[in-house]
PDB file of C-alpha atoms in Angstrom:
ATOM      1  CA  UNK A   1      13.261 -29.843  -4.572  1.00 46.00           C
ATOM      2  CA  UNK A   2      13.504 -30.823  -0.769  1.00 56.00           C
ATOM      3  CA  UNK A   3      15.073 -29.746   2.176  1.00 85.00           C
ATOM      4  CA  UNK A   4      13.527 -25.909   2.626  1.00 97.00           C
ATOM      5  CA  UNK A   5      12.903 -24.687   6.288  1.00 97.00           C
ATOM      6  CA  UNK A   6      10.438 -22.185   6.712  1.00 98.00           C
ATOM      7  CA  UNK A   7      10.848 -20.267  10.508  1.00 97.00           C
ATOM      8  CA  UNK A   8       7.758 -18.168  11.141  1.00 97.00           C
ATOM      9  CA  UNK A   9       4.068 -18.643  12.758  1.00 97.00           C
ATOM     10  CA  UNK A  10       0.785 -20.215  11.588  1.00 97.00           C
ATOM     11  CA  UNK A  11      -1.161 -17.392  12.320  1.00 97.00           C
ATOM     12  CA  UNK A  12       1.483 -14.748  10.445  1.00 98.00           C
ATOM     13  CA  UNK A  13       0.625 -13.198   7.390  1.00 98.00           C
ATOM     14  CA  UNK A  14       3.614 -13.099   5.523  1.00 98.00           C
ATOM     15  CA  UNK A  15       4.919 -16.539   6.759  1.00 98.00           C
ATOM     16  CA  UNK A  16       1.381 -17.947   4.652  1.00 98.00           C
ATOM     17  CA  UNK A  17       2.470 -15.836   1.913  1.00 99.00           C
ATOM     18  CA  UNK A  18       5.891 -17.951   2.105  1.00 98.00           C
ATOM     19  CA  UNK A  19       4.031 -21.114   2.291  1.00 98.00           C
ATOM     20  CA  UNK A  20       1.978 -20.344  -0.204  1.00 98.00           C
ATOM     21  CA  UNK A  21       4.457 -20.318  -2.519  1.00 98.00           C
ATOM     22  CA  UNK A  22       5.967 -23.046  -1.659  1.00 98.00           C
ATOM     23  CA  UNK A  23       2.686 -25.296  -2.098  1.00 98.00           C
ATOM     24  CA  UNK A  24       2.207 -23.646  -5.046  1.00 98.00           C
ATOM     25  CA  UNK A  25       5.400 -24.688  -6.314  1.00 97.00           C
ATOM     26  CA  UNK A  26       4.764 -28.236  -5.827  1.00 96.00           C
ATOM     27  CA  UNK A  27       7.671 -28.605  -3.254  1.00 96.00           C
ATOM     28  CA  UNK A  28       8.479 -30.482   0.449  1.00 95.00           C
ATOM     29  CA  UNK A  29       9.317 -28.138   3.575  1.00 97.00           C
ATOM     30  CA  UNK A  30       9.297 -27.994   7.255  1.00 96.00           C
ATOM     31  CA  UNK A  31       7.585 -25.293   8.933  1.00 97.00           C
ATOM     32  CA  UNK A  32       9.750 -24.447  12.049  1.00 96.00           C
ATOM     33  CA  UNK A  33       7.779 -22.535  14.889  1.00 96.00           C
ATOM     34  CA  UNK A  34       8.959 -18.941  15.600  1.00 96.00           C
ATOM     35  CA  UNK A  35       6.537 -16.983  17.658  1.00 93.00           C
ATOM     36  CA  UNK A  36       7.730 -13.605  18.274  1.00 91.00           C
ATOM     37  CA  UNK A  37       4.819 -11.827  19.756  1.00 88.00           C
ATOM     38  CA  UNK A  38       5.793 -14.832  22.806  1.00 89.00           C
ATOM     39  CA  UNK A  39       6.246 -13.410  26.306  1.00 87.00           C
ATOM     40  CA  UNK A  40       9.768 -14.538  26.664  1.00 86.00           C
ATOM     41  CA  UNK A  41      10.362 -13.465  22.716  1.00 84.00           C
ATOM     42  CA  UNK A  42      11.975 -15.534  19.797  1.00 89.00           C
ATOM     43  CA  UNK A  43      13.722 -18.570  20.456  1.00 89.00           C
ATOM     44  CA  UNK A  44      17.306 -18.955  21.695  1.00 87.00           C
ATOM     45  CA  UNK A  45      19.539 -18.179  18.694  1.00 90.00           C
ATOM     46  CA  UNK A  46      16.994 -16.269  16.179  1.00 93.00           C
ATOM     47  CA  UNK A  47      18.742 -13.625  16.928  1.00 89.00           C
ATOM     48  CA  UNK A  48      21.906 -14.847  14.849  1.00 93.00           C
ATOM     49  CA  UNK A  49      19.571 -16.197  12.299  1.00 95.00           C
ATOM     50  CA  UNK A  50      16.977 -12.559  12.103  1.00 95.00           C
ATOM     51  CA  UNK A  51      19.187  -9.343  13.438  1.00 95.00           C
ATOM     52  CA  UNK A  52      15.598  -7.907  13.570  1.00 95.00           C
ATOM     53  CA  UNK A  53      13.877 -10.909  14.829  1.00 93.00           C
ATOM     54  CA  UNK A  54      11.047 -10.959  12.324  1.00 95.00           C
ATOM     55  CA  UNK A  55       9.398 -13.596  10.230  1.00 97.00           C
ATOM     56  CA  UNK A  56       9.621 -15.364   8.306  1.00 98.00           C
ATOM     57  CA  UNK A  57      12.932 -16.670   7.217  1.00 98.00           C
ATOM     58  CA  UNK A  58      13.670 -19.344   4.367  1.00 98.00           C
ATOM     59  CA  UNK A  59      16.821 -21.659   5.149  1.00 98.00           C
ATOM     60  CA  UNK A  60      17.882 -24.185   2.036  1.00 97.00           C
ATOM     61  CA  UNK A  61      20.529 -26.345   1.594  1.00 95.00           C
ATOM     62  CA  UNK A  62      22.892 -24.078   4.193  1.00 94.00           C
ATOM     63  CA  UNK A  63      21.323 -20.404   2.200  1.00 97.00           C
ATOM     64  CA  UNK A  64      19.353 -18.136   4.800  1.00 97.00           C
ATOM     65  CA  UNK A  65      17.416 -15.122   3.566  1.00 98.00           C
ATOM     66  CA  UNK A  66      14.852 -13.061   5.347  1.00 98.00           C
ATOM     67  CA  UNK A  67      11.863 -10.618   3.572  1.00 98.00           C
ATOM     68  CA  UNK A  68       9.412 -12.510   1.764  1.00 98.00           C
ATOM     69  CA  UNK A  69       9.896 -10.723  -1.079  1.00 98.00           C
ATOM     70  CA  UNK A  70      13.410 -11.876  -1.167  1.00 98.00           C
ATOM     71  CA  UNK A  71      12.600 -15.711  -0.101  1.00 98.00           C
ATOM     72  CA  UNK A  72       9.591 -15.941  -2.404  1.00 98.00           C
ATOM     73  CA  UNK A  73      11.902 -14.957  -5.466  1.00 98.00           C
ATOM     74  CA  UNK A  74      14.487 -17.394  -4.482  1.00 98.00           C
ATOM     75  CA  UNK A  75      11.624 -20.001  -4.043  1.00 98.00           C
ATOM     76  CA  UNK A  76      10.567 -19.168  -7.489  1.00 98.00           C
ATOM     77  CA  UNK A  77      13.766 -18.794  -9.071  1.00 97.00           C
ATOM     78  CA  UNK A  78      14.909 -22.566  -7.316  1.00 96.00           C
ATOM     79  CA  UNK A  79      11.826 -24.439  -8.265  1.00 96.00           C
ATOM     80  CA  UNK A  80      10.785 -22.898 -11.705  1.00 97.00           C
ATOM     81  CA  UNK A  81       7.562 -21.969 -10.316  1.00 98.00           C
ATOM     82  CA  UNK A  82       5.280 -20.249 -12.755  1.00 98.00           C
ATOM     83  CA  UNK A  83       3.885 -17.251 -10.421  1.00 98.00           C
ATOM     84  CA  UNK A  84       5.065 -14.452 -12.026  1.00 98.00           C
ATOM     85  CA  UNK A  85       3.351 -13.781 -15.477  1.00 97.00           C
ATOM     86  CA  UNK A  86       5.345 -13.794 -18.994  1.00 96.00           C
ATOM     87  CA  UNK A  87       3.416 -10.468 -20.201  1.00 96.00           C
ATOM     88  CA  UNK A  88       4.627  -7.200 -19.167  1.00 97.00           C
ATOM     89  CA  UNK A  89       1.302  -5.808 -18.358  1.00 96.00           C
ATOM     90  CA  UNK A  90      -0.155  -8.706 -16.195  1.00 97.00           C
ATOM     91  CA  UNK A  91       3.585  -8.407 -14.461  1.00 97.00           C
ATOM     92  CA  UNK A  92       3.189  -5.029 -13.807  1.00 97.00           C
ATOM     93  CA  UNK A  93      -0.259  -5.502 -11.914  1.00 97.00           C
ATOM     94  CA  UNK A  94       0.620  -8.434 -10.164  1.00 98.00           C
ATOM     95  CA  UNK A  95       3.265  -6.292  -8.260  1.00 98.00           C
ATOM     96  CA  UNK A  96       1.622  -3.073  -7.782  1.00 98.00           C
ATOM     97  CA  UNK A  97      -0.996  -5.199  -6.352  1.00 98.00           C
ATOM     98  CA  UNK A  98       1.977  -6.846  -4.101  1.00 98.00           C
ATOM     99  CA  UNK A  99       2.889  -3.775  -3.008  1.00 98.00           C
ATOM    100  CA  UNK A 100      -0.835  -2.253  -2.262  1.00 98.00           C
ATOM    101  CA  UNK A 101      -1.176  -5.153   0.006  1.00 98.00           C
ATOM    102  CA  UNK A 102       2.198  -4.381   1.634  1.00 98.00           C
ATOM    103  CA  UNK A 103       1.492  -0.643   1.931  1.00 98.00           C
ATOM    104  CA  UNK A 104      -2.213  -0.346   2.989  1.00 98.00           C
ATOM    105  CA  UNK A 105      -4.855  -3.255   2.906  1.00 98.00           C
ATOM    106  CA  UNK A 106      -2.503  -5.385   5.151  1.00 98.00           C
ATOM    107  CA  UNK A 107      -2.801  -2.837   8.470  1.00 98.00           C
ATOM    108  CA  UNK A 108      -5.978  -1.747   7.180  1.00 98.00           C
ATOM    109  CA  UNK A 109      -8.000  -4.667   6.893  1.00 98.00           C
ATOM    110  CA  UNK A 110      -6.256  -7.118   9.145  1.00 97.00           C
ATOM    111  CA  UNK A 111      -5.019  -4.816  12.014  1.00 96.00           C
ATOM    112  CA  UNK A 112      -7.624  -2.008  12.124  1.00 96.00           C
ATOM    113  CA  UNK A 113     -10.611  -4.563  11.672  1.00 96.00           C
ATOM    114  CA  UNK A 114      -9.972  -8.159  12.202  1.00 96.00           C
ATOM    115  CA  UNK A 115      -7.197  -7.613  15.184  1.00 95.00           C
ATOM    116  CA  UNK A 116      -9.701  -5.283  16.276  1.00 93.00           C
ATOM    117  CA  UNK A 117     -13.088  -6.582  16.089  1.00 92.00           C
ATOM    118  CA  UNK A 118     -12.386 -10.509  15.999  1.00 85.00           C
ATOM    119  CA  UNK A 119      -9.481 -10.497  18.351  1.00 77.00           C
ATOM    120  CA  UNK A 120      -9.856  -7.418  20.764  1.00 83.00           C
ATOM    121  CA  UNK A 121     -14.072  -7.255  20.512  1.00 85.00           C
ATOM    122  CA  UNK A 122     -13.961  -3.571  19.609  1.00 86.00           C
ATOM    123  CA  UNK A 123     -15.499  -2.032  17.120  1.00 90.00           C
ATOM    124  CA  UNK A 124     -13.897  -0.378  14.229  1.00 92.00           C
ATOM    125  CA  UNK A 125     -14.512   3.427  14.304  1.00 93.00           C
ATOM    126  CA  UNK A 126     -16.118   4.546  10.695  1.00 94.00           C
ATOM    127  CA  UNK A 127     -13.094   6.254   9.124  1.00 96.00           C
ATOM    128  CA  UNK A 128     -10.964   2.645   9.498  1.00 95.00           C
ATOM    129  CA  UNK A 129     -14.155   1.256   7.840  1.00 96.00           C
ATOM    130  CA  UNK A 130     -14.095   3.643   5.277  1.00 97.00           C
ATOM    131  CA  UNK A 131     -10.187   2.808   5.024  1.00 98.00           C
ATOM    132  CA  UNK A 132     -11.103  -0.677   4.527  1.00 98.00           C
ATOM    133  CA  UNK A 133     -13.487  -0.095   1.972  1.00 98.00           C
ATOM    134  CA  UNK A 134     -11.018   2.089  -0.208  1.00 98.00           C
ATOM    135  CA  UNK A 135      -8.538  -1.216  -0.147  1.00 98.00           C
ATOM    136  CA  UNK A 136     -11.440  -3.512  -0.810  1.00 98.00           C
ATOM    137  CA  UNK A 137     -12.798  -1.044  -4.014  1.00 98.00           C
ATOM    138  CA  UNK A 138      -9.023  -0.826  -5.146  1.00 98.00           C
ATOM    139  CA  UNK A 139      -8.910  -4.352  -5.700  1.00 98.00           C
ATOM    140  CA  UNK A 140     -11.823  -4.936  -7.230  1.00 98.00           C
ATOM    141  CA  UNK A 141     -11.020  -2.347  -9.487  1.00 98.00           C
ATOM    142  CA  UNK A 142      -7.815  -3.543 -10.720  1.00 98.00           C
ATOM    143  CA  UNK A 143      -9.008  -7.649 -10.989  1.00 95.00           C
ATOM    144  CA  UNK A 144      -8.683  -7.985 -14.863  1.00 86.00           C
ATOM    145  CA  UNK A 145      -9.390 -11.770 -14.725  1.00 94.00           C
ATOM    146  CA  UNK A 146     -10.414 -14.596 -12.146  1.00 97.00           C
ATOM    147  CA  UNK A 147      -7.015 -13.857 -10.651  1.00 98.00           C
ATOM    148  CA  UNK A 148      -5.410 -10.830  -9.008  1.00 98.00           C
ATOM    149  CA  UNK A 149      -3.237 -10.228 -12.010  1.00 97.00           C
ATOM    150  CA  UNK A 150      -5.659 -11.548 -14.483  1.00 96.00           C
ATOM    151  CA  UNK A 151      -6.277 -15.045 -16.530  1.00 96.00           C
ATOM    152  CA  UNK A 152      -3.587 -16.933 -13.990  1.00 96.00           C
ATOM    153  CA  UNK A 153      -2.303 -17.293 -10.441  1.00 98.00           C
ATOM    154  CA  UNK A 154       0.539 -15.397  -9.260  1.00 98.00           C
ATOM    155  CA  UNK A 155       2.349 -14.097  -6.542  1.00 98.00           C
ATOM    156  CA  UNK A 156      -0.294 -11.167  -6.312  1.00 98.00           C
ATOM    157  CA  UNK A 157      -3.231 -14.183  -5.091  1.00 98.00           C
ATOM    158  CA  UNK A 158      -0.814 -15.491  -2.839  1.00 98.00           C
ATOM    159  CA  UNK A 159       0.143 -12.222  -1.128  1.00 98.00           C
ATOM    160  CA  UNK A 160      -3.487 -11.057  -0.906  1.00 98.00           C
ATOM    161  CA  UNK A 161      -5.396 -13.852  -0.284  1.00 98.00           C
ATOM    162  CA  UNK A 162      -3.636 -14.355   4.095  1.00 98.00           C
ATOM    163  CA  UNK A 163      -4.920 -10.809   4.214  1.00 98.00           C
ATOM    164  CA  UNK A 164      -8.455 -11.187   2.775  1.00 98.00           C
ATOM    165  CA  UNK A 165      -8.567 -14.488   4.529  1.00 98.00           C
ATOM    166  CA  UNK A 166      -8.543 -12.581   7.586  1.00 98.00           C
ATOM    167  CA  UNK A 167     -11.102 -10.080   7.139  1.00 97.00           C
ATOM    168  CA  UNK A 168     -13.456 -11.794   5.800  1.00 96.00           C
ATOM    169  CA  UNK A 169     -13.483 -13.754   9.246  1.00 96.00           C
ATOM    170  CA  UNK A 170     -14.221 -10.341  10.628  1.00 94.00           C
ATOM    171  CA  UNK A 171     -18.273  -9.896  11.553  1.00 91.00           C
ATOM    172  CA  UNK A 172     -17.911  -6.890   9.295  1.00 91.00           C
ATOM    173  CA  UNK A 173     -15.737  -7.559   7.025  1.00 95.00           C
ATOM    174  CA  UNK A 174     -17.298 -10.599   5.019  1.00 94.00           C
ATOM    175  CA  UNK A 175     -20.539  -8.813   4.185  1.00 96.00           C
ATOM    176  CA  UNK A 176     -17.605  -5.950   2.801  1.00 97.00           C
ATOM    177  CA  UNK A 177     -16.343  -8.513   0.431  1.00 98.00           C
ATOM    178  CA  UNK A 178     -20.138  -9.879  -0.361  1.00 98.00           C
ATOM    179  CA  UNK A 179     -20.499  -6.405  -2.138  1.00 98.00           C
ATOM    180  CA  UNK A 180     -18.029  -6.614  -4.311  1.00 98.00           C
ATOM    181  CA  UNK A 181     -18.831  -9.414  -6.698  1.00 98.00           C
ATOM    182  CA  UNK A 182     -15.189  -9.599  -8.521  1.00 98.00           C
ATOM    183  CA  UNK A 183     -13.744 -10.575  -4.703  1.00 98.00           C
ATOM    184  CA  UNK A 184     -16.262 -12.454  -3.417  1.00 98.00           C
ATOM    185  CA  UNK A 185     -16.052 -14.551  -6.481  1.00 98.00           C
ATOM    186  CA  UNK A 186     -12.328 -14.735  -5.592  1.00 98.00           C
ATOM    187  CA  UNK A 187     -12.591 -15.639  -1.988  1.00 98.00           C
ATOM    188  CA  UNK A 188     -14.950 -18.309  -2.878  1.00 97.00           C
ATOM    189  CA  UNK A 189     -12.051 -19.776  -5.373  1.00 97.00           C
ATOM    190  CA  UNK A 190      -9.309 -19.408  -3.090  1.00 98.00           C
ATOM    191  CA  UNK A 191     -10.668 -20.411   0.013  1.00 98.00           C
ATOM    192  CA  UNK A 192     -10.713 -24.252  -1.545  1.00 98.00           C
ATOM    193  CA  UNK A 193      -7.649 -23.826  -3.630  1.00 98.00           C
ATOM    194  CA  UNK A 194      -5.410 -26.307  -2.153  1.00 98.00           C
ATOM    195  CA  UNK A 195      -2.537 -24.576  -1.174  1.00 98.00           C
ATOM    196  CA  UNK A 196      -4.607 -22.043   0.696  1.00 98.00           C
ATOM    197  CA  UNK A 197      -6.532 -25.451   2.750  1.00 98.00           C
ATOM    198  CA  UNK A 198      -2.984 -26.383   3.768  1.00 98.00           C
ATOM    199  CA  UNK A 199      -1.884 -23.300   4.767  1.00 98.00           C
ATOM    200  CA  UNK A 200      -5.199 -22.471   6.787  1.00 98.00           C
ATOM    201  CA  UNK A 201      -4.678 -19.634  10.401  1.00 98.00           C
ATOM    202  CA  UNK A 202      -5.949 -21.796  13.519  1.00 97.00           C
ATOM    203  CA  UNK A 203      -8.906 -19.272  12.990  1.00 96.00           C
ATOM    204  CA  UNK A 204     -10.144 -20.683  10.055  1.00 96.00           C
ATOM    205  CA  UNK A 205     -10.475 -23.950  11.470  1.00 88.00           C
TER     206      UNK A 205
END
């Protein structure tokens, strides 16, 4: 399956959740720059694309859809991608897992400590470290197997590992992940999984 346009940023969370998927599933796509944090904003004619000019967006074959959760289901549902576990149980944990990264470690460990401390050289007041630490003990506690959602990969490694990826470039945050041997152990993994070399931020380079 060809011919799948990805419009978002290298350095954007949720467009590497998109791509992940997308080199998980084995398929051939164009990554198409949109930068919207640019002084002069999103390209020309994003706006008619994105009525909220946000990324990413997935365009295939003439289709456009916007939310990843929306564009990573059609990926899945066009390729046959096996990302979302059979069992009800592992299913279950692979989207409340999803959604915890959605809800709190995303602005918790990548805007209140990497954005912070890598990007802004301040340092992260104790309660947003204590924030962090409550994501970080969450996940570890809910890791049933080598993977997020247990025995396999799914969606759940591909929508926490752009997070992680950035904390753990964080002067504090790696020796946060070091304690918790179930995560480290999975950072290790993923950090040489293909799909995650490919999709590399310029700041793991």
């Amino acid at each position: 399956m060809a011919n799948f346009i990805l419009f978002g940023a290298n350095f954007s969370v949720y467009t590497r959740i998109s791509r992940l998927v997308l080199e998980e599933a084995g398929t051939t796509y164009r990554l198409e720059p949109v930068d919207i944090f640019a002084a002069a904003g999103p390209p020309d004619g994003y706006l008619d694309r994105h009525p909220f000019q946000k990324i990413p967006l997935l365009e295939h074959e003439g289709f456009e859809v916007y939310e990843t959760d929306a564009i990573v289901d059609y990926i899945v549902a066009v390729t046959g991608a096996d990302l979302v576990p059979g069992e009800a149980r592992a299913r279950a944990r692979m989207r409340q897992i999803m959604r915890i990264v959605d809800n709190y470690a995303y602005r918790r460990l990548v805007w209140h400590v990497y954005v912070r401390e890598a990007e802004d050289g301040d340092r992260v007041p104790p309660e947003r470290m204590t924030a962090a630490a409550r994501v970080l003990n969450v996940l570890e506690d809910l890791m049933a197997g080598p993977f997020m959602a247990g025995a396999t990969f799914s969606l759940a490694d591909c929508w926490a590992w752009p997070v992680l990826a950035y904390f753990r470039l964080s002067k504090t945050g790696r020796p946060m992940i070091a304690e918790r041997p179930k995560l480290a152990a999975w950072c290790e993994r993923m950090a040489t999984r293909p799909s995650s070399v490919a999709t590399a931020f310029p700041a793991e380079k």
